[in-house]
């Protein structure tokens, strides 16, 4: 929250409640109110902190739906060290930029929202081939986050292409996939991945911590 806002300005607060307890959260603005249908994240993303599911708005935009019990619990217990660390890094170096390569629209937009909420700029691609073309066309990013099972160019192929290109090899690549067998993990690391995260134990804290560690 800014220490000094415009004179007379009011900071909007959303009040939520669960199990007899209530808590207020500062927000940037009130956009509107509407009825929605909440869609589950699916088996490929079993648990994302503070997110109960997603909904698709009329324009096709995928919007995460907050999990109120999670939100209240985490607000009480978390120290905010990551937020402070990312803010400090952004002040020193400017916001980091991430390229997300993921063919699932829902997963791609969810990962985008996680990184944008943490202060990153995000570029997306629907498969590895599109992502690699963007990099070769001059897109400057601090890290690539990629799925494996995608059309045209898999995440393993994308990782090898990045690491075999002298102009791109320094970019950290994080694989986020449902492929959990040891031989699949070994193939990802052999391709040059800097980190390998399985979707069955996907956690936004792990994803953000991993990327922050690699680009720090």
PDB file of C-alpha atoms in Angstrom:
ATOM      1  CA  UNK A   1       0.000   0.000   0.000  1.00  0.00           C
ATOM      2  CA  UNK A   2       1.511   3.399  -0.907  1.00  0.00           C
ATOM      3  CA  UNK A   3       2.541   5.461   2.098  1.00  0.00           C
ATOM      4  CA  UNK A   4       1.087   8.595   0.569  1.00  0.00           C
ATOM      5  CA  UNK A   5      -1.827   8.454  -1.862  1.00  0.00           C
ATOM      6  CA  UNK A   6      -3.679  11.301  -3.562  1.00  0.00           C
ATOM      7  CA  UNK A   7      -5.362  13.569  -1.081  1.00  0.00           C
ATOM      8  CA  UNK A   8      -8.804  12.239  -0.232  1.00  0.00           C
ATOM      9  CA  UNK A   9      -8.227   8.957  -2.099  1.00  0.00           C
ATOM     10  CA  UNK A  10      -9.834   5.855  -0.613  1.00  0.00           C
ATOM     11  CA  UNK A  11      -8.348   2.355  -0.778  1.00  0.00           C
ATOM     12  CA  UNK A  12     -11.014  -0.245  -1.703  1.00  0.00           C
ATOM     13  CA  UNK A  13     -11.337  -3.193   0.679  1.00  0.00           C
ATOM     14  CA  UNK A  14     -13.068  -6.516   0.008  1.00  0.00           C
ATOM     15  CA  UNK A  15     -14.422  -8.265   3.104  1.00  0.00           C
ATOM     16  CA  UNK A  16     -14.608 -12.064   3.057  1.00  0.00           C
ATOM     17  CA  UNK A  17     -15.728 -14.547   5.670  1.00  0.00           C
ATOM     18  CA  UNK A  18     -15.412 -18.228   6.533  1.00  0.00           C
ATOM     19  CA  UNK A  19     -16.381 -20.329   9.550  1.00  0.00           C
ATOM     20  CA  UNK A  20     -17.490 -17.342  11.581  1.00  0.00           C
ATOM     21  CA  UNK A  21     -14.365 -15.271  10.886  1.00  0.00           C
ATOM     22  CA  UNK A  22     -14.078 -12.220   8.652  1.00  0.00           C
ATOM     23  CA  UNK A  23     -11.088 -10.507   7.060  1.00  0.00           C
ATOM     24  CA  UNK A  24     -10.563  -7.499   4.804  1.00  0.00           C
ATOM     25  CA  UNK A  25      -8.229  -7.415   1.791  1.00  0.00           C
ATOM     26  CA  UNK A  26      -6.998  -4.282   0.052  1.00  0.00           C
ATOM     27  CA  UNK A  27      -7.636  -4.325  -3.708  1.00  0.00           C
ATOM     28  CA  UNK A  28      -6.689  -2.024  -6.567  1.00  0.00           C
ATOM     29  CA  UNK A  29     -10.271  -1.400  -7.668  1.00  0.00           C
ATOM     30  CA  UNK A  30     -13.792  -2.810  -7.861  1.00  0.00           C
ATOM     31  CA  UNK A  31     -14.428  -3.938 -11.440  1.00  0.00           C
ATOM     32  CA  UNK A  32     -17.926  -5.362 -11.214  1.00  0.00           C
ATOM     33  CA  UNK A  33     -20.153  -8.146  -9.971  1.00  0.00           C
ATOM     34  CA  UNK A  34     -21.536 -11.125 -11.877  1.00  0.00           C
ATOM     35  CA  UNK A  35     -22.629 -14.729 -11.501  1.00  0.00           C
ATOM     36  CA  UNK A  36     -20.101 -17.301 -12.653  1.00  0.00           C
ATOM     37  CA  UNK A  37     -19.611 -21.035 -13.055  1.00  0.00           C
ATOM     38  CA  UNK A  38     -16.470 -22.281 -11.311  1.00  0.00           C
ATOM     39  CA  UNK A  39     -14.512 -24.913 -13.228  1.00  0.00           C
ATOM     40  CA  UNK A  40     -12.090 -27.203 -11.343  1.00  0.00           C
ATOM     41  CA  UNK A  41      -8.379 -26.996 -12.099  1.00  0.00           C
ATOM     42  CA  UNK A  42      -8.312 -30.643 -13.164  1.00  0.00           C
ATOM     43  CA  UNK A  43      -6.008 -33.511 -12.306  1.00  0.00           C
ATOM     44  CA  UNK A  44      -3.014 -31.878 -14.015  1.00  0.00           C
ATOM     45  CA  UNK A  45      -3.059 -29.051 -11.440  1.00  0.00           C
ATOM     46  CA  UNK A  46      -4.399 -30.603  -8.275  1.00  0.00           C
ATOM     47  CA  UNK A  47      -3.569 -27.811  -5.863  1.00  0.00           C
ATOM     48  CA  UNK A  48      -2.710 -24.150  -6.331  1.00  0.00           C
ATOM     49  CA  UNK A  49      -2.566 -22.037  -3.193  1.00  0.00           C
ATOM     50  CA  UNK A  50      -5.435 -19.577  -2.816  1.00  0.00           C
ATOM     51  CA  UNK A  51      -7.159 -20.774  -6.016  1.00  0.00           C
ATOM     52  CA  UNK A  52     -10.429 -22.738  -5.910  1.00  0.00           C
ATOM     53  CA  UNK A  53     -10.822 -23.013  -9.678  1.00  0.00           C
ATOM     54  CA  UNK A  54     -11.251 -20.851 -12.755  1.00  0.00           C
ATOM     55  CA  UNK A  55     -14.044 -19.287 -14.745  1.00  0.00           C
ATOM     56  CA  UNK A  56     -14.213 -18.171 -18.363  1.00  0.00           C
ATOM     57  CA  UNK A  57     -15.613 -14.701 -18.975  1.00  0.00           C
ATOM     58  CA  UNK A  58     -17.641 -13.686 -22.004  1.00  0.00           C
ATOM     59  CA  UNK A  59     -14.588 -12.491 -23.941  1.00  0.00           C
ATOM     60  CA  UNK A  60     -12.848 -15.848 -23.405  1.00  0.00           C
ATOM     61  CA  UNK A  61     -10.591 -14.601 -20.610  1.00  0.00           C
ATOM     62  CA  UNK A  62      -9.693 -17.269 -18.028  1.00  0.00           C
ATOM     63  CA  UNK A  63      -9.876 -15.854 -14.499  1.00  0.00           C
ATOM     64  CA  UNK A  64      -8.711 -17.681 -11.341  1.00  0.00           C
ATOM     65  CA  UNK A  65     -11.293 -17.860  -8.538  1.00  0.00           C
ATOM     66  CA  UNK A  66      -9.901 -17.299  -5.062  1.00  0.00           C
ATOM     67  CA  UNK A  67     -10.231 -19.919  -2.341  1.00  0.00           C
ATOM     68  CA  UNK A  68     -11.415 -17.884   0.654  1.00  0.00           C
ATOM     69  CA  UNK A  69     -10.345 -20.325   3.433  1.00  0.00           C
ATOM     70  CA  UNK A  70      -6.862 -20.641   1.876  1.00  0.00           C
ATOM     71  CA  UNK A  71      -6.619 -16.892   1.424  1.00  0.00           C
ATOM     72  CA  UNK A  72      -7.505 -16.142   5.031  1.00  0.00           C
ATOM     73  CA  UNK A  73      -5.218 -18.842   6.420  1.00  0.00           C
ATOM     74  CA  UNK A  74      -2.234 -17.762   4.339  1.00  0.00           C
ATOM     75  CA  UNK A  75      -2.798 -14.094   5.144  1.00  0.00           C
ATOM     76  CA  UNK A  76      -2.464 -14.950   8.836  1.00  0.00           C
ATOM     77  CA  UNK A  77       0.625 -17.131   8.557  1.00  0.00           C
ATOM     78  CA  UNK A  78       2.797 -15.885   5.710  1.00  0.00           C
ATOM     79  CA  UNK A  79       5.511 -13.371   6.356  1.00  0.00           C
ATOM     80  CA  UNK A  80       5.484 -11.840   2.880  1.00  0.00           C
ATOM     81  CA  UNK A  81       9.212 -12.446   2.398  1.00  0.00           C
ATOM     82  CA  UNK A  82       8.782 -13.495  -1.248  1.00  0.00           C
ATOM     83  CA  UNK A  83       6.781 -10.397  -2.098  1.00  0.00           C
ATOM     84  CA  UNK A  84       9.428  -8.239  -0.461  1.00  0.00           C
ATOM     85  CA  UNK A  85      12.212 -10.116  -2.259  1.00  0.00           C
ATOM     86  CA  UNK A  86      10.599  -9.788  -5.679  1.00  0.00           C
ATOM     87  CA  UNK A  87       9.834  -6.120  -5.076  1.00  0.00           C
ATOM     88  CA  UNK A  88      13.455  -5.511  -4.070  1.00  0.00           C
ATOM     89  CA  UNK A  89      14.718  -7.311  -7.176  1.00  0.00           C
ATOM     90  CA  UNK A  90      12.307  -5.403  -9.421  1.00  0.00           C
ATOM     91  CA  UNK A  91      13.519  -2.119  -7.930  1.00  0.00           C
ATOM     92  CA  UNK A  92      17.144  -3.064  -8.647  1.00  0.00           C
ATOM     93  CA  UNK A  93      16.785  -4.663 -12.073  1.00  0.00           C
ATOM     94  CA  UNK A  94      13.283  -3.976 -13.352  1.00  0.00           C
ATOM     95  CA  UNK A  95      10.547  -6.633 -13.533  1.00  0.00           C
ATOM     96  CA  UNK A  96      11.576 -10.091 -14.705  1.00  0.00           C
ATOM     97  CA  UNK A  97      10.040 -11.466 -17.899  1.00  0.00           C
ATOM     98  CA  UNK A  98       8.862 -15.058 -18.334  1.00  0.00           C
ATOM     99  CA  UNK A  99       7.970 -17.018 -21.472  1.00  0.00           C
ATOM    100  CA  UNK A 100       5.309 -19.680 -20.801  1.00  0.00           C
ATOM    101  CA  UNK A 101       4.985 -22.465 -23.397  1.00  0.00           C
ATOM    102  CA  UNK A 102       1.852 -24.510 -22.713  1.00  0.00           C
ATOM    103  CA  UNK A 103      -0.784 -25.876 -25.102  1.00  0.00           C
ATOM    104  CA  UNK A 104      -3.572 -26.014 -22.484  1.00  0.00           C
ATOM    105  CA  UNK A 105      -5.278 -22.615 -22.534  1.00  0.00           C
ATOM    106  CA  UNK A 106      -6.510 -22.937 -18.945  1.00  0.00           C
ATOM    107  CA  UNK A 107      -3.108 -23.950 -17.562  1.00  0.00           C
ATOM    108  CA  UNK A 108      -1.325 -21.306 -19.625  1.00  0.00           C
ATOM    109  CA  UNK A 109      -3.553 -18.519 -18.332  1.00  0.00           C
ATOM    110  CA  UNK A 110      -3.361 -19.784 -14.754  1.00  0.00           C
ATOM    111  CA  UNK A 111       0.439 -19.803 -14.856  1.00  0.00           C
ATOM    112  CA  UNK A 112       0.347 -16.346 -16.422  1.00  0.00           C
ATOM    113  CA  UNK A 113      -1.795 -15.052 -13.552  1.00  0.00           C
ATOM    114  CA  UNK A 114       0.571 -16.567 -10.962  1.00  0.00           C
ATOM    115  CA  UNK A 115       3.605 -14.812 -12.438  1.00  0.00           C
ATOM    116  CA  UNK A 116       1.844 -11.519 -13.108  1.00  0.00           C
ATOM    117  CA  UNK A 117       0.544 -11.448  -9.528  1.00  0.00           C
ATOM    118  CA  UNK A 118       4.161 -11.866  -8.384  1.00  0.00           C
ATOM    119  CA  UNK A 119       5.267  -8.860 -10.439  1.00  0.00           C
ATOM    120  CA  UNK A 120       6.621 -10.506 -13.593  1.00  0.00           C
ATOM    121  CA  UNK A 121       5.968  -9.587 -17.198  1.00  0.00           C
ATOM    122  CA  UNK A 122       4.686 -12.617 -19.113  1.00  0.00           C
ATOM    123  CA  UNK A 123       4.759 -13.721 -22.751  1.00  0.00           C
ATOM    124  CA  UNK A 124       2.950 -16.921 -23.773  1.00  0.00           C
ATOM    125  CA  UNK A 125       3.119 -19.479 -26.571  1.00  0.00           C
ATOM    126  CA  UNK A 126       0.710 -22.326 -27.367  1.00  0.00           C
ATOM    127  CA  UNK A 127       3.513 -24.783 -28.175  1.00  0.00           C
ATOM    128  CA  UNK A 128       7.288 -25.115 -28.184  1.00  0.00           C
ATOM    129  CA  UNK A 129       7.676 -24.169 -31.836  1.00  0.00           C
ATOM    130  CA  UNK A 130       5.909 -20.837 -31.356  1.00  0.00           C
ATOM    131  CA  UNK A 131       7.906 -20.165 -28.204  1.00  0.00           C
ATOM    132  CA  UNK A 132      11.229 -20.920 -29.886  1.00  0.00           C
ATOM    133  CA  UNK A 133      10.321 -18.698 -32.844  1.00  0.00           C
ATOM    134  CA  UNK A 134       9.602 -15.821 -30.469  1.00  0.00           C
ATOM    135  CA  UNK A 135      13.004 -16.266 -28.842  1.00  0.00           C
ATOM    136  CA  UNK A 136      14.781 -16.410 -32.213  1.00  0.00           C
ATOM    137  CA  UNK A 137      12.898 -13.288 -33.300  1.00  0.00           C
ATOM    138  CA  UNK A 138      14.503 -11.395 -30.429  1.00  0.00           C
ATOM    139  CA  UNK A 139      12.144 -11.823 -27.477  1.00  0.00           C
ATOM    140  CA  UNK A 140      14.184 -11.114 -24.345  1.00  0.00           C
ATOM    141  CA  UNK A 141      13.168 -13.168 -21.292  1.00  0.00           C
ATOM    142  CA  UNK A 142      14.698 -14.092 -17.952  1.00  0.00           C
ATOM    143  CA  UNK A 143      13.327 -17.659 -17.946  1.00  0.00           C
ATOM    144  CA  UNK A 144      11.219 -20.120 -19.934  1.00  0.00           C
ATOM    145  CA  UNK A 145       8.519 -22.234 -18.263  1.00  0.00           C
ATOM    146  CA  UNK A 146       7.353 -25.074 -20.492  1.00  0.00           C
ATOM    147  CA  UNK A 147       5.076 -28.087 -20.586  1.00  0.00           C
ATOM    148  CA  UNK A 148       6.365 -31.255 -22.268  1.00  0.00           C
ATOM    149  CA  UNK A 149       3.439 -32.736 -24.193  1.00  0.00           C
ATOM    150  CA  UNK A 150       2.713 -30.113 -26.857  1.00  0.00           C
ATOM    151  CA  UNK A 151       2.105 -30.265 -30.626  1.00  0.00           C
ATOM    152  CA  UNK A 152       4.776 -29.321 -33.193  1.00  0.00           C
ATOM    153  CA  UNK A 153       7.628 -29.132 -30.663  1.00  0.00           C
ATOM    154  CA  UNK A 154       7.617 -30.815 -27.256  1.00  0.00           C
ATOM    155  CA  UNK A 155       9.045 -29.264 -24.124  1.00  0.00           C
ATOM    156  CA  UNK A 156      12.038 -31.597 -24.289  1.00  0.00           C
ATOM    157  CA  UNK A 157      12.697 -30.558 -27.894  1.00  0.00           C
ATOM    158  CA  UNK A 158      12.276 -26.893 -26.983  1.00  0.00           C
ATOM    159  CA  UNK A 159      14.712 -27.234 -24.097  1.00  0.00           C
ATOM    160  CA  UNK A 160      17.329 -28.897 -26.318  1.00  0.00           C
ATOM    161  CA  UNK A 161      16.850 -26.220 -28.991  1.00  0.00           C
ATOM    162  CA  UNK A 162      17.374 -23.431 -26.456  1.00  0.00           C
ATOM    163  CA  UNK A 163      20.414 -25.018 -24.835  1.00  0.00           C
ATOM    164  CA  UNK A 164      22.005 -25.844 -28.215  1.00  0.00           C
ATOM    165  CA  UNK A 165      21.656 -22.253 -29.428  1.00  0.00           C
ATOM    166  CA  UNK A 166      24.608 -20.146 -28.315  1.00  0.00           C
ATOM    167  CA  UNK A 167      22.501 -16.978 -28.200  1.00  0.00           C
ATOM    168  CA  UNK A 168      19.826 -18.551 -25.977  1.00  0.00           C
ATOM    169  CA  UNK A 169      21.653 -21.164 -23.902  1.00  0.00           C
ATOM    170  CA  UNK A 170      21.963 -18.950 -20.819  1.00  0.00           C
ATOM    171  CA  UNK A 171      18.165 -18.708 -20.418  1.00  0.00           C
ATOM    172  CA  UNK A 172      16.977 -20.944 -17.547  1.00  0.00           C
ATOM    173  CA  UNK A 173      14.333 -23.485 -18.588  1.00  0.00           C
ATOM    174  CA  UNK A 174      11.818 -24.833 -16.069  1.00  0.00           C
ATOM    175  CA  UNK A 175       9.764 -27.854 -17.138  1.00  0.00           C
ATOM    176  CA  UNK A 176       6.298 -28.157 -15.563  1.00  0.00           C
ATOM    177  CA  UNK A 177       4.690 -31.435 -16.592  1.00  0.00           C
ATOM    178  CA  UNK A 178       2.488 -34.366 -15.616  1.00  0.00           C
ATOM    179  CA  UNK A 179       5.265 -36.790 -16.660  1.00  0.00           C
ATOM    180  CA  UNK A 180       6.557 -38.181 -13.372  1.00  0.00           C
ATOM    181  CA  UNK A 181       8.528 -41.340 -14.159  1.00  0.00           C
ATOM    182  CA  UNK A 182      12.225 -41.291 -13.317  1.00  0.00           C
ATOM    183  CA  UNK A 183      13.220 -41.860 -16.941  1.00  0.00           C
ATOM    184  CA  UNK A 184      11.068 -38.898 -18.027  1.00  0.00           C
ATOM    185  CA  UNK A 185      12.662 -36.653 -15.420  1.00  0.00           C
ATOM    186  CA  UNK A 186      16.078 -37.875 -16.544  1.00  0.00           C
ATOM    187  CA  UNK A 187      15.231 -37.041 -20.159  1.00  0.00           C
ATOM    188  CA  UNK A 188      14.226 -33.519 -19.153  1.00  0.00           C
ATOM    189  CA  UNK A 189      17.446 -32.922 -17.250  1.00  0.00           C
ATOM    190  CA  UNK A 190      19.486 -34.476 -20.086  1.00  0.00           C
ATOM    191  CA  UNK A 191      17.794 -32.065 -22.505  1.00  0.00           C
ATOM    192  CA  UNK A 192      19.204 -29.230 -20.409  1.00  0.00           C
ATOM    193  CA  UNK A 193      16.313 -28.251 -18.137  1.00  0.00           C
ATOM    194  CA  UNK A 194      17.397 -26.230 -15.118  1.00  0.00           C
ATOM    195  CA  UNK A 195      14.443 -27.496 -13.057  1.00  0.00           C
ATOM    196  CA  UNK A 196      11.725 -30.152 -13.412  1.00  0.00           C
ATOM    197  CA  UNK A 197       8.401 -29.724 -11.575  1.00  0.00           C
ATOM    198  CA  UNK A 198       5.621 -32.316 -11.796  1.00  0.00           C
ATOM    199  CA  UNK A 199       2.030 -31.064 -12.019  1.00  0.00           C
ATOM    200  CA  UNK A 200       0.710 -33.673  -9.581  1.00  0.00           C
ATOM    201  CA  UNK A 201       2.484 -31.834  -6.770  1.00  0.00           C
ATOM    202  CA  UNK A 202       2.253 -28.420  -8.441  1.00  0.00           C
ATOM    203  CA  UNK A 203       2.424 -25.545  -6.008  1.00  0.00           C
ATOM    204  CA  UNK A 204       2.718 -21.907  -6.957  1.00  0.00           C
ATOM    205  CA  UNK A 205       5.232 -21.339  -4.150  1.00  0.00           C
ATOM    206  CA  UNK A 206       7.538 -23.983  -5.619  1.00  0.00           C
ATOM    207  CA  UNK A 207       7.196 -22.532  -9.111  1.00  0.00           C
ATOM    208  CA  UNK A 208       7.891 -18.953  -8.031  1.00  0.00           C
ATOM    209  CA  UNK A 209      10.740 -19.943  -5.708  1.00  0.00           C
ATOM    210  CA  UNK A 210      12.354 -22.028  -8.459  1.00  0.00           C
ATOM    211  CA  UNK A 211      12.213 -19.265 -11.058  1.00  0.00           C
ATOM    212  CA  UNK A 212      13.391 -16.616  -8.609  1.00  0.00           C
ATOM    213  CA  UNK A 213      16.356 -18.781  -7.601  1.00  0.00           C
ATOM    214  CA  UNK A 214      17.363 -19.372 -11.229  1.00  0.00           C
ATOM    215  CA  UNK A 215      17.228 -15.745 -12.360  1.00  0.00           C
ATOM    216  CA  UNK A 216      18.530 -14.087  -9.194  1.00  0.00           C
TER     217      UNK A 216
END
